[in-house]
Tab-separated table of C-alpha atoms and ligand atoms in Angstrom:
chain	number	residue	atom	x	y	z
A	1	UNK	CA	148.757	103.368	12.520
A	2	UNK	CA	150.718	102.198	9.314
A	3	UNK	CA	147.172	102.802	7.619
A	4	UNK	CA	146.601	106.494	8.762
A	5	UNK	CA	150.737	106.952	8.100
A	6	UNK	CA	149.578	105.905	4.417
A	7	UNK	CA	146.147	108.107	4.167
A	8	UNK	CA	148.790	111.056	5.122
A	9	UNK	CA	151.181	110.095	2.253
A	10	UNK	CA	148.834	109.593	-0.088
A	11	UNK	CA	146.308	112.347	0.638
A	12	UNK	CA	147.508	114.761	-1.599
A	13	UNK	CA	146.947	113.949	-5.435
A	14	UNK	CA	148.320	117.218	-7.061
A	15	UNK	CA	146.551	120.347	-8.270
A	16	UNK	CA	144.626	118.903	-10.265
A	17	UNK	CA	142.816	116.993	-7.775
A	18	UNK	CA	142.467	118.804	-5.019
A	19	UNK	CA	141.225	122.183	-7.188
A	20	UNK	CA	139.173	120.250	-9.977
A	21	UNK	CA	135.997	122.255	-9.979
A	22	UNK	CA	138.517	125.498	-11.117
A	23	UNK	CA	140.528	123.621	-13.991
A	24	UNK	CA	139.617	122.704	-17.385
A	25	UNK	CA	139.959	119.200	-16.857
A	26	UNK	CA	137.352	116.159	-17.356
A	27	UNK	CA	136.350	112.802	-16.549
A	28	UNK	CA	138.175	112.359	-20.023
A	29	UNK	CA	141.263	113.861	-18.928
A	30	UNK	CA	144.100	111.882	-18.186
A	31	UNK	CA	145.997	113.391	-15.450
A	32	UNK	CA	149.636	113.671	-15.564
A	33	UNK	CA	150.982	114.258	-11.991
A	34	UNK	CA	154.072	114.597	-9.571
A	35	UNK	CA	151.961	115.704	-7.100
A	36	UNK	CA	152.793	119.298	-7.134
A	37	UNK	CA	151.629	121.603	-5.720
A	38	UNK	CA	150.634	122.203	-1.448
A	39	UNK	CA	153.837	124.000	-1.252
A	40	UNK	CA	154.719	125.548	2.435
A	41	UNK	CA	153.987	128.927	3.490
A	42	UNK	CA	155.924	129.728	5.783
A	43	UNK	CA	156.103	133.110	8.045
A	44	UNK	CA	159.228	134.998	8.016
A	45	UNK	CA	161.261	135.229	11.211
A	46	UNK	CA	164.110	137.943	10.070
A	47	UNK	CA	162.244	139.896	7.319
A	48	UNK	CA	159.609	140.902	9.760
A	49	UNK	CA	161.980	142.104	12.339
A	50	UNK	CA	164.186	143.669	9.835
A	51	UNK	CA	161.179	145.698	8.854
A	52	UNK	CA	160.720	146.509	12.423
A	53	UNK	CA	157.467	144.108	12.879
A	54	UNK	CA	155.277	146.820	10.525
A	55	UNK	CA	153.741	143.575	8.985
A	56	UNK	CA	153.161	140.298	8.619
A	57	UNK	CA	155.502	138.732	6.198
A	58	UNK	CA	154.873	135.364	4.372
A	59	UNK	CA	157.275	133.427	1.990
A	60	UNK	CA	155.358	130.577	-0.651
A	61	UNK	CA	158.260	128.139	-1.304
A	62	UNK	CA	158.043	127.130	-4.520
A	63	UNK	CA	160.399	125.779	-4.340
A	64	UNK	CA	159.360	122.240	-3.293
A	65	UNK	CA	157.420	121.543	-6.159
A	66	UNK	CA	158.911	118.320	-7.573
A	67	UNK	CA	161.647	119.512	-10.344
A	68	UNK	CA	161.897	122.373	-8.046
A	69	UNK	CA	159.964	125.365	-9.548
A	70	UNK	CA	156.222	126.783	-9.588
A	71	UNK	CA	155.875	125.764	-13.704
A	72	UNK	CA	154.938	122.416	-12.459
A	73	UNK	CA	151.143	123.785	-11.095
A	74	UNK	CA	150.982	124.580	-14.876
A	75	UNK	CA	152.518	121.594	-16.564
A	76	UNK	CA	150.383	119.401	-14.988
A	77	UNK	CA	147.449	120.953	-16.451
A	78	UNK	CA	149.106	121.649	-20.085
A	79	UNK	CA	150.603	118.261	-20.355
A	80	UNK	CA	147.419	116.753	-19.868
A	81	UNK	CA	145.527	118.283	-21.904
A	82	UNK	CA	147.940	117.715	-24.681
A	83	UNK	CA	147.480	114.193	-24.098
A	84	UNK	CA	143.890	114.589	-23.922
A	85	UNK	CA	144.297	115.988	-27.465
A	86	UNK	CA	146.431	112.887	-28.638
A	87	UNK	CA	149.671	115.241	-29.288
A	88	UNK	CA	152.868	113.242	-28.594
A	89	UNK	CA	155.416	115.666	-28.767
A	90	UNK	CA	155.987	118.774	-26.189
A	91	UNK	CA	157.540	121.977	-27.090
A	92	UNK	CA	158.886	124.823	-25.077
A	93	UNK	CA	161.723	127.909	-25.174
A	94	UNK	CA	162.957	128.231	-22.193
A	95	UNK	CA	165.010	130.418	-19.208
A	96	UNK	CA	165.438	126.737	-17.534
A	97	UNK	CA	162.542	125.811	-15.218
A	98	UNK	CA	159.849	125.255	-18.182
A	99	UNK	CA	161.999	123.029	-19.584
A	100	UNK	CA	162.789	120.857	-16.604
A	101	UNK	CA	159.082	120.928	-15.664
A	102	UNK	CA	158.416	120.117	-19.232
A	103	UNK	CA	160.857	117.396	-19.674
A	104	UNK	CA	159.550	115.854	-16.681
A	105	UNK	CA	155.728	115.876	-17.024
A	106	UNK	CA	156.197	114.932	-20.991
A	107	UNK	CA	158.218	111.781	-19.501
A	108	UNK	CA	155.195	110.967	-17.088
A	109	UNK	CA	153.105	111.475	-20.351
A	110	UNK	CA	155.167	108.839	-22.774
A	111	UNK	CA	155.648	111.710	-24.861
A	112	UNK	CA	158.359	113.898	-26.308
A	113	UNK	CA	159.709	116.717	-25.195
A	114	UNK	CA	161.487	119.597	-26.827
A	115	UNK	CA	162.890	121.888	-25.545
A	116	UNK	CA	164.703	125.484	-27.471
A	117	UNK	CA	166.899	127.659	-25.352
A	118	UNK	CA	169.659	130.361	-25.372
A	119	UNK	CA	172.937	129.268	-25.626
A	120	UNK	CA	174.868	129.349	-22.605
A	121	UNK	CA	172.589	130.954	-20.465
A	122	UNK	CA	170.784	128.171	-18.380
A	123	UNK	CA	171.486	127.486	-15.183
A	124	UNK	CA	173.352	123.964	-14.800
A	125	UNK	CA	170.616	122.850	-12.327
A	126	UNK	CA	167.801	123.373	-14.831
A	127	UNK	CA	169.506	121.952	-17.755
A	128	UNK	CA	170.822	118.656	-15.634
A	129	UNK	CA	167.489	118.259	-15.210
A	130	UNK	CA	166.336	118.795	-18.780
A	131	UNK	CA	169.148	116.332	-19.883
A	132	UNK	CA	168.213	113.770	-17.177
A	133	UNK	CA	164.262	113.714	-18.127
A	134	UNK	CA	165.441	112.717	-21.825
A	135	UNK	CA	164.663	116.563	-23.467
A	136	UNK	CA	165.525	117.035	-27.150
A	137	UNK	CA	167.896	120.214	-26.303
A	138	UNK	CA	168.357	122.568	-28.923
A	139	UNK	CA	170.322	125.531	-27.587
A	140	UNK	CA	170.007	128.396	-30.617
A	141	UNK	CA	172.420	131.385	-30.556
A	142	UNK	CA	170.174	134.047	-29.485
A	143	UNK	CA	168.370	135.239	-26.167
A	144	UNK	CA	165.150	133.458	-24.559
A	145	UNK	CA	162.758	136.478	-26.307
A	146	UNK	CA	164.143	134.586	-29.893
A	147	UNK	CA	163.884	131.133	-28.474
A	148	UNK	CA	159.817	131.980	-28.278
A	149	UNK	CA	159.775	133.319	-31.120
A	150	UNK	CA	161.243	130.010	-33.070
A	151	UNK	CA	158.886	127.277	-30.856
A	152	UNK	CA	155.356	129.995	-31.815
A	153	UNK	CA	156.480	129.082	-35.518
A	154	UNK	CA	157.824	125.890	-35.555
A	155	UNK	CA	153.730	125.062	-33.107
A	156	UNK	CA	151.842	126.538	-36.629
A	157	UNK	CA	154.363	123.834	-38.821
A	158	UNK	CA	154.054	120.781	-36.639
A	159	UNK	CA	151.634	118.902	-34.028
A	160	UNK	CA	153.187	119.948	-30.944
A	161	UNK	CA	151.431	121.121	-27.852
A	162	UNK	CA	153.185	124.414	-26.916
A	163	UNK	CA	154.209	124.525	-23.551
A	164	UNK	CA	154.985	127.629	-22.558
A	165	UNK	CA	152.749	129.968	-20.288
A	166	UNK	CA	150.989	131.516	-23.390
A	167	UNK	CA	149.542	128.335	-23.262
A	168	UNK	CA	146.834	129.325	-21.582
A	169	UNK	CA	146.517	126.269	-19.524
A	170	UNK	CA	149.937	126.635	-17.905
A	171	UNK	CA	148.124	129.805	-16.726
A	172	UNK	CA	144.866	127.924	-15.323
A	173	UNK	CA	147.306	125.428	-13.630
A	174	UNK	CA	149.856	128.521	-11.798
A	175	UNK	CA	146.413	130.106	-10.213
A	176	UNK	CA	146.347	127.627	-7.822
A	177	UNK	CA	149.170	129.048	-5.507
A	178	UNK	CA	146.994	131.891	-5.224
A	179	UNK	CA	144.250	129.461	-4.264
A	180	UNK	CA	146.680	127.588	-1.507
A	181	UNK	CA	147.729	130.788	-0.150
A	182	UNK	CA	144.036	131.686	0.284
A	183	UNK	CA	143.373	128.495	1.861
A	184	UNK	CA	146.307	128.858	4.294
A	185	UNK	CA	145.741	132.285	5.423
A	186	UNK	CA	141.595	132.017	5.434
A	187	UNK	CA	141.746	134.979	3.182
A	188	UNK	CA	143.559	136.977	0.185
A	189	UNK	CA	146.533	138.759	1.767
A	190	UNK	CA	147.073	142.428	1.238
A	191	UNK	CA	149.843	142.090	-0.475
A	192	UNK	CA	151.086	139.834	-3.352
A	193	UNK	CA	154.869	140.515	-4.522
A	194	UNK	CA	156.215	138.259	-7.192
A	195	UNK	CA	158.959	138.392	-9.542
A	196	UNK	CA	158.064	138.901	-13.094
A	197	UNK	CA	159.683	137.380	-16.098
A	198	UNK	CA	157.300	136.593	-19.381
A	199	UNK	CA	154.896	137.410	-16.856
A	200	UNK	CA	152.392	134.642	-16.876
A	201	UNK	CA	152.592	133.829	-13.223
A	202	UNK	CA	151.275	137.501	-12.323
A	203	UNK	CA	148.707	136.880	-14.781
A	204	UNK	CA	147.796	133.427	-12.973
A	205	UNK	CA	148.048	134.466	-9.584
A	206	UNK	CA	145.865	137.471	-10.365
A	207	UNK	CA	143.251	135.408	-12.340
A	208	UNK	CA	142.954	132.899	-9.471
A	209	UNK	CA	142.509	135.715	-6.859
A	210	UNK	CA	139.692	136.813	-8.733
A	211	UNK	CA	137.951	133.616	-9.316
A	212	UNK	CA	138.344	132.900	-5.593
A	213	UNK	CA	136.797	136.437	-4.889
A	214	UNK	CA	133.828	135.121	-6.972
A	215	UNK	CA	133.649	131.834	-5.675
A	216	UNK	CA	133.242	133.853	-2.571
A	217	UNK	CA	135.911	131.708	-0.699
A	218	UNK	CA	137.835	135.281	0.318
A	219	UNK	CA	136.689	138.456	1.618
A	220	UNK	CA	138.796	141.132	-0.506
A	221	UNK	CA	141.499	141.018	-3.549
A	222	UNK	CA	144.977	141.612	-2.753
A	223	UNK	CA	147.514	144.362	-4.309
A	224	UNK	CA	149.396	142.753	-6.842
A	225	UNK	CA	153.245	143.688	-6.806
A	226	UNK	CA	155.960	142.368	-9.939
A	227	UNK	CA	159.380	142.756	-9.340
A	228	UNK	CA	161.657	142.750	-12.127
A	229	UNK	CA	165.690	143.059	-12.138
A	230	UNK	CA	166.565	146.519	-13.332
A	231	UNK	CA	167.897	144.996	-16.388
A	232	UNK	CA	165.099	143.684	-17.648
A	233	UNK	CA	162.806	145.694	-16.801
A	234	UNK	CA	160.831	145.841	-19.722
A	235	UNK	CA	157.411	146.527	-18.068
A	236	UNK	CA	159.070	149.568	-15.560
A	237	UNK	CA	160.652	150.939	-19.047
A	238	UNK	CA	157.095	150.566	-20.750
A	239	UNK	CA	159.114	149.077	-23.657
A	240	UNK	CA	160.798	146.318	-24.623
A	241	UNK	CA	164.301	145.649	-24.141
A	242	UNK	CA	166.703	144.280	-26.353
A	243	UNK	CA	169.952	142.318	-24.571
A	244	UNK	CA	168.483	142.302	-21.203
A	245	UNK	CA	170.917	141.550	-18.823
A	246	UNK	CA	170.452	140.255	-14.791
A	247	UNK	CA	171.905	137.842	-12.494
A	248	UNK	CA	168.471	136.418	-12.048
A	249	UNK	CA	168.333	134.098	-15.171
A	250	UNK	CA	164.897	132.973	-14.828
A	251	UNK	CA	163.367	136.602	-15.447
A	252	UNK	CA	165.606	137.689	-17.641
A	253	UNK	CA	163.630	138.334	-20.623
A	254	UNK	CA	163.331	141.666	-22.588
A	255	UNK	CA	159.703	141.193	-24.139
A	256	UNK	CA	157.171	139.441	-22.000
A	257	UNK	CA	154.434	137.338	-23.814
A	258	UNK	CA	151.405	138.256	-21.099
A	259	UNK	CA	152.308	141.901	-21.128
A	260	UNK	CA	149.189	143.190	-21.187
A	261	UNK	CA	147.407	140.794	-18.817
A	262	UNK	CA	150.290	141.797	-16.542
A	263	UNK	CA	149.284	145.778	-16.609
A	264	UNK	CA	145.512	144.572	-16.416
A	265	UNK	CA	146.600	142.744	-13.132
A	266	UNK	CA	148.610	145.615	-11.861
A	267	UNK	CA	146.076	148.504	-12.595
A	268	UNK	CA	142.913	146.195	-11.806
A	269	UNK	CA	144.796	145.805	-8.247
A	270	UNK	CA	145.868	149.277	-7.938
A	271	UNK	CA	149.215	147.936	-7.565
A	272	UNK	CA	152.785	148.472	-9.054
A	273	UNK	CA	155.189	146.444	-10.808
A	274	UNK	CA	159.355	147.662	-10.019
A	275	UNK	CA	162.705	147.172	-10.978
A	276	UNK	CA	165.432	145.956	-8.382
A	277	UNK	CA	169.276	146.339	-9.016
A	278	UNK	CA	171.009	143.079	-8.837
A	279	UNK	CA	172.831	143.855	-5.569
A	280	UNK	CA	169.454	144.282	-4.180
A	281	UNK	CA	168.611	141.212	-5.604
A	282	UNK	CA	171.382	139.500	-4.084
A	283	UNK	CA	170.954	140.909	-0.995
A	284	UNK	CA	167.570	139.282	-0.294
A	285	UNK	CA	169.055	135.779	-1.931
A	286	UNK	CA	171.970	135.840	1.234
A	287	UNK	CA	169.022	136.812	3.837
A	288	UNK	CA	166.807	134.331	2.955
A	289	UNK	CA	169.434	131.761	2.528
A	290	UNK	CA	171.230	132.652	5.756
A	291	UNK	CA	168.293	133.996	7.905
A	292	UNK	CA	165.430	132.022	6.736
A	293	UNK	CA	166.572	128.832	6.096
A	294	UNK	CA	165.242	129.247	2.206
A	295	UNK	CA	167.851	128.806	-0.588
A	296	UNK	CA	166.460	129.965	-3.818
A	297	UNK	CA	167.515	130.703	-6.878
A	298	UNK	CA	168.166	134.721	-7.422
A	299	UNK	CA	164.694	135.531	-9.379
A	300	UNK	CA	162.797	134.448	-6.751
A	301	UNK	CA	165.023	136.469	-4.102
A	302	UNK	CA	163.788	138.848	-6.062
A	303	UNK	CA	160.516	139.184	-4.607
A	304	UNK	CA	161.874	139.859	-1.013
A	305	UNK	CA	163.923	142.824	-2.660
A	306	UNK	CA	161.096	144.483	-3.916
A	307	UNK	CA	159.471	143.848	-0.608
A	308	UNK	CA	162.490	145.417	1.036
A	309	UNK	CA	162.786	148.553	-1.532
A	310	UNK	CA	158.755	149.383	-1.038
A	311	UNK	CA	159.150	149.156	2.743
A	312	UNK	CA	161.737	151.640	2.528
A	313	UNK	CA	159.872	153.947	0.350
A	314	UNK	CA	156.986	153.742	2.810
A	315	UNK	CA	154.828	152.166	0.351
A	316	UNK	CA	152.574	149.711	2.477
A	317	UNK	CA	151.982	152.394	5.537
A	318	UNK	CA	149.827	154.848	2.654
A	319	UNK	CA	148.842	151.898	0.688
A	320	UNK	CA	146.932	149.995	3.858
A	321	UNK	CA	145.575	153.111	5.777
A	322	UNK	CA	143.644	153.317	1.930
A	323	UNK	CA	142.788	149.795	1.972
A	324	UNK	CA	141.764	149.740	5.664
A	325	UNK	CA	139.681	152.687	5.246
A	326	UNK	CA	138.513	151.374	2.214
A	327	UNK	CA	137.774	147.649	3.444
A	328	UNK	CA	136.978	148.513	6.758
A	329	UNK	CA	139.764	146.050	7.907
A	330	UNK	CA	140.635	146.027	11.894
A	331	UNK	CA	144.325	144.641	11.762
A	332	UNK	CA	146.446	147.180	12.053
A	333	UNK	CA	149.394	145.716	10.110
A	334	UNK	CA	149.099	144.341	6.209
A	335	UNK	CA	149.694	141.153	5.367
A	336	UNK	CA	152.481	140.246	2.939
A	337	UNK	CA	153.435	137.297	0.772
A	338	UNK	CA	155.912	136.999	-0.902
A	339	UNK	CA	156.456	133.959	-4.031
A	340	UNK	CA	159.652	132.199	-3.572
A	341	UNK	CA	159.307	130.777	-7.425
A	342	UNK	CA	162.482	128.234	-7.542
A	343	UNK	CA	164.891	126.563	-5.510
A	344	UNK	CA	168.437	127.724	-5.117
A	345	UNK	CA	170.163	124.232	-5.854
A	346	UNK	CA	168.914	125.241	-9.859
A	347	UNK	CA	171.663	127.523	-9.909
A	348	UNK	CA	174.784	126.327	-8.083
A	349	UNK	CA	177.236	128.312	-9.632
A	350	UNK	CA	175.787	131.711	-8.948
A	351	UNK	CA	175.703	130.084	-5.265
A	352	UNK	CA	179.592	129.400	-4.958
A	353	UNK	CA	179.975	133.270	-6.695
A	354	UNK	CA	178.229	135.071	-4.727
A	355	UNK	CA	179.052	133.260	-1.039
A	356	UNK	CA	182.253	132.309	-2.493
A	357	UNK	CA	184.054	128.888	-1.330
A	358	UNK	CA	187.749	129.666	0.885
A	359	UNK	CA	190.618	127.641	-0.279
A	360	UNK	CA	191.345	124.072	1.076
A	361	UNK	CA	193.556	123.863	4.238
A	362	UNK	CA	196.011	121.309	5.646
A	363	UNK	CA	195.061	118.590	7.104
A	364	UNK	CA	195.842	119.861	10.848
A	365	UNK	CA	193.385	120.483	13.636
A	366	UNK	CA	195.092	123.754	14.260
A	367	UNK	CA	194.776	124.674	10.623
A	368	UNK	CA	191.258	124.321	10.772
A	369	UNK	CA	190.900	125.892	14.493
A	370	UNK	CA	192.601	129.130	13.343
A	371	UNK	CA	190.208	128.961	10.360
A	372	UNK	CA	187.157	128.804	13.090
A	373	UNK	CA	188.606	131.085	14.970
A	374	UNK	CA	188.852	134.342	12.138
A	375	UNK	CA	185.386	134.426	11.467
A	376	UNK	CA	184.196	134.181	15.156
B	401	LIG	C1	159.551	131.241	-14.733
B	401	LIG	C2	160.121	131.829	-13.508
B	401	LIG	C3	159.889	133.157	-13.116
B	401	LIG	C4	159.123	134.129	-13.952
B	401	LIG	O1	157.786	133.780	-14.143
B	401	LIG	P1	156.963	134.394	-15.363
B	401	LIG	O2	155.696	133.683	-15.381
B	401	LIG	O3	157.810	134.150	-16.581
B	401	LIG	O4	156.841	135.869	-15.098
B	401	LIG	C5	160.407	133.595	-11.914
B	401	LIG	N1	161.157	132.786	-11.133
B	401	LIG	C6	161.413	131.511	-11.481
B	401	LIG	C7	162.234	130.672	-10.586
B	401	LIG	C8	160.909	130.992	-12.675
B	401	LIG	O5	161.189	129.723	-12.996
C-alpha cells in the first residue's frame, strides 16, 4: 500500500518526461523540473447550461502548475537548455507570470535570474513570487512592449539565455497542454479558445496540435480561437497599439512578438482571434469563480468571455455543421476547451475590487445574523 501510495506520487516527472520524444531535449540535458505540467481538465457544470447544453464545454486549469501559471510547461524546457548551454544568468521582461516561472526554474537551476518589468503594473501575486525566488527586479518606466525591447538588446551585449516565449523553446515546452488535452479527450477538440497576449501560447498550442495530427495520435485539428481584451487588441486592430490598456494584466501588451505565427495559427485553422470588453471579461472571472469553483486571474477569464460572445453570435452552430460535413463527425454538439492560463490568487487586489469586501461588524451574533439575513 504505502509503496503503490508512492508510485502515485511520484509517477509524474514533468513535461519533460512524460513527452520526451516531442522536445528538444537529450540524454545530455539536464532537466530542471517542478513537475509541471498534467494540469486538470475539467468539464464545465454552469457554462454548459448557461449555453443551453449546445456543447460540450471544457476548462484546462492552468492554473495548478507550480508558481501558478502555464509559462512553467515552457520554462522547464528553456531553463534547461540554458543550462545545457553553460549560461548562468536568466533574463526575461515580463507582465508577471514569466517572471515568477523564471525566477523559480533559474533557482532550481543555481542560476540567476533577471527579470525587467513595467513599473507598477504587476500583479502583487506575481511579483511576491518574483521577490521570493531571489529575481534581480528591475522595474523600468515604460510598458511591457519596452521592457522586451530592453532584455532583446541587453541578450546581443551579455551571456544570458532569454527567457521569454520568443525563445523558441518556451514555445516547444507550452505545446504540451495541447498534447494533455489530446490525451484526455482521446482526440483534438473542435474548439480551442485561449487568451492572447505576446501570443506565443497560440503559437504553441497550435504547433503541438499539428505535430500530434502527424504523429497520428488525433483524428482532426481543432479551430483555434484568441481572445484579446478590447484594449489591447492589437491583432483584432491589425496594428499595433501604443498604451494598451485592460484589467487583464497578463495580456496586456500592444505589440505581440509571435504575431505572425499567431495569424498563421488562426488562418491555418480557419479560426478567429476577438476582442472582449473588460466587463465581459469580468463577467466570466465572477462565473467561473462563483459557479465553477475556478478562481483565475482576469486574462484567463478571458477565454470563457470569448466563448460566451461567439455563442451569442451563433458562431459554433455554422462553424460545426462545416466541420461535421466536412469531417464526417457523428456528435451532434462541438466540443469546446477553453485555457484557464493562471490562477486568481496572482492578482488579489483586482479580486477584493471587483467582489468587493463589506465593512467589519460588531462583535454581536445579531449583528452578524442581520448581515446573513440581507443577502438571503
Ligand atoms: C502569459 C499569459 C497569457 C498570455 O500568453 P501569451 O503567450 O503571451 O499570448 C495569458 N494569461 C496568463 C495568465 C499569462 O500568464
Amino acid at each position: 500500500m504505502e509503496s503503490d501510495m508512492r508510485l502515485l506520487v511520484t509517477r509524474w516527472q514533468g513535461v519533460i518526461a512524460h513527452y520526451r520524444d516531442f522536445l528538444p531535449v537529450s540524454e545530455k540535458t539536464p532537466i530542471i523540473t517542478l513537475h509541471e505540467g498534467n494540469t486538470p481538465l475539467i468539464r464545465s457544470r454552469w457554462i454548459e447550461r448557461m449555453l443551453d447544453e449546445r456543447m460540450e464545454v471544457y476548462l484546462k486549469f492552468e492554473g495548478t502548475n507550480p508558481t501558478g501559471s502555464f509559462k512553467d510547461r515552457g520554462m522547464t524546457v528553456a531553463v534547461s537548455k540554458a543550462l545545457e548551454r553553460g549560461l548562468t544568468i536568466g533574463i526575461c521582461a515580463s507582465t508577471g507570470n514569466t517572471s515568477a516561472s523564471a525566477a523559480a526554474y533559474c533557482g532550481v537551476a543555481g542560476m540567476k535570474c533577471a527579470i525587467v518589468v513595467p513599473a507598477g503594473k504587476i500583479a502583487a501575486g506575481k511579483l511576491s513570487q518574483a521577490l521570493a525566488h531571489g529575481a534581480i527586479i528591475c522595474a523600468v518606466h515604460g510598458s511591457f512592449d519596452d521592457a522586451l525591447k530592453i532584455v532583446r538588446e541587453l541578450t546581443k551585449e551579455m551571456p544570458v539565455a532569454l527567457l521569454n516565449s520568443v525563445n523558441p523553446e518556451r514555445i516547444e515546452g507550452q505545446k504540451t497542454c495541447a498534447f494533455e488535452i489530446c490525451d484526455a479527450i482521446g482526440d483534438a477538440p473542435d474548439f480551442h479558445i485561449l487568451p492572447v497576449g505576446n501570443a506565443g501560447n497560440i503559437t504553441s498550442h497550435w504547433k503541438g496540435y499539428r505535430e500530434y495530427y502527424e504523429a497520428k495520435r488525433i483524428s482532426q485539428l481543432p479551430v483555434m480561437v484568441g481572445v484579446q481584451a478590447e484594449g489591447a487588441s492589437p491583432l483584432v486592430k491589425g496594428e499595433p497599439i501604443a498604451n494598451p490598456e485592460t484589467i487583464a494584466t497578463a495580456i496586456r501588451i500592444g505589440n505581440p512578438a509571435s504575431w505572425h505565427s499567431a495569424i498563421r495559427a488562426r488562418d491555418e485553422s480557419n479560426g478567429t482571434i476577438i476582442a472582449v470588453s473588460d466587463e465581459a471579461i469580468v463577467d466570466a472571472y465572477r462565473i467561473l469563480a462563483r459557479r465553477e469553483g475556478l478562481f483565475v486571474e482576469p486574462a484567463s477569464a478571458a477565454s470563457v468571455a470569448g466563448l460566451m460572445k461567439l455563442a451569442q453570435e451563433g458562431y459554433f452552430e455554422g462553424k460545426f455543421e462545416e466541420l461535421r460535413k466536412e469531417r464526417n463527425i457523428d456528435r451532434d454538439r462541438p466540443i469546446v476547451v477553453c485555457i484557464l492560463t493562471g490562477h486568481g490568487l496572482k492578482d488579489p487586489q483586482t479580486a477584493l475590487q471587483t467582489f468587493q469586501l463589506p465593512e467589519p461588524l460588531p462583535p454581536t451574533v445579531n449583528a452578524v445574523k442581520r448581515a446573513i439575513e440581507q443577502v438571503i
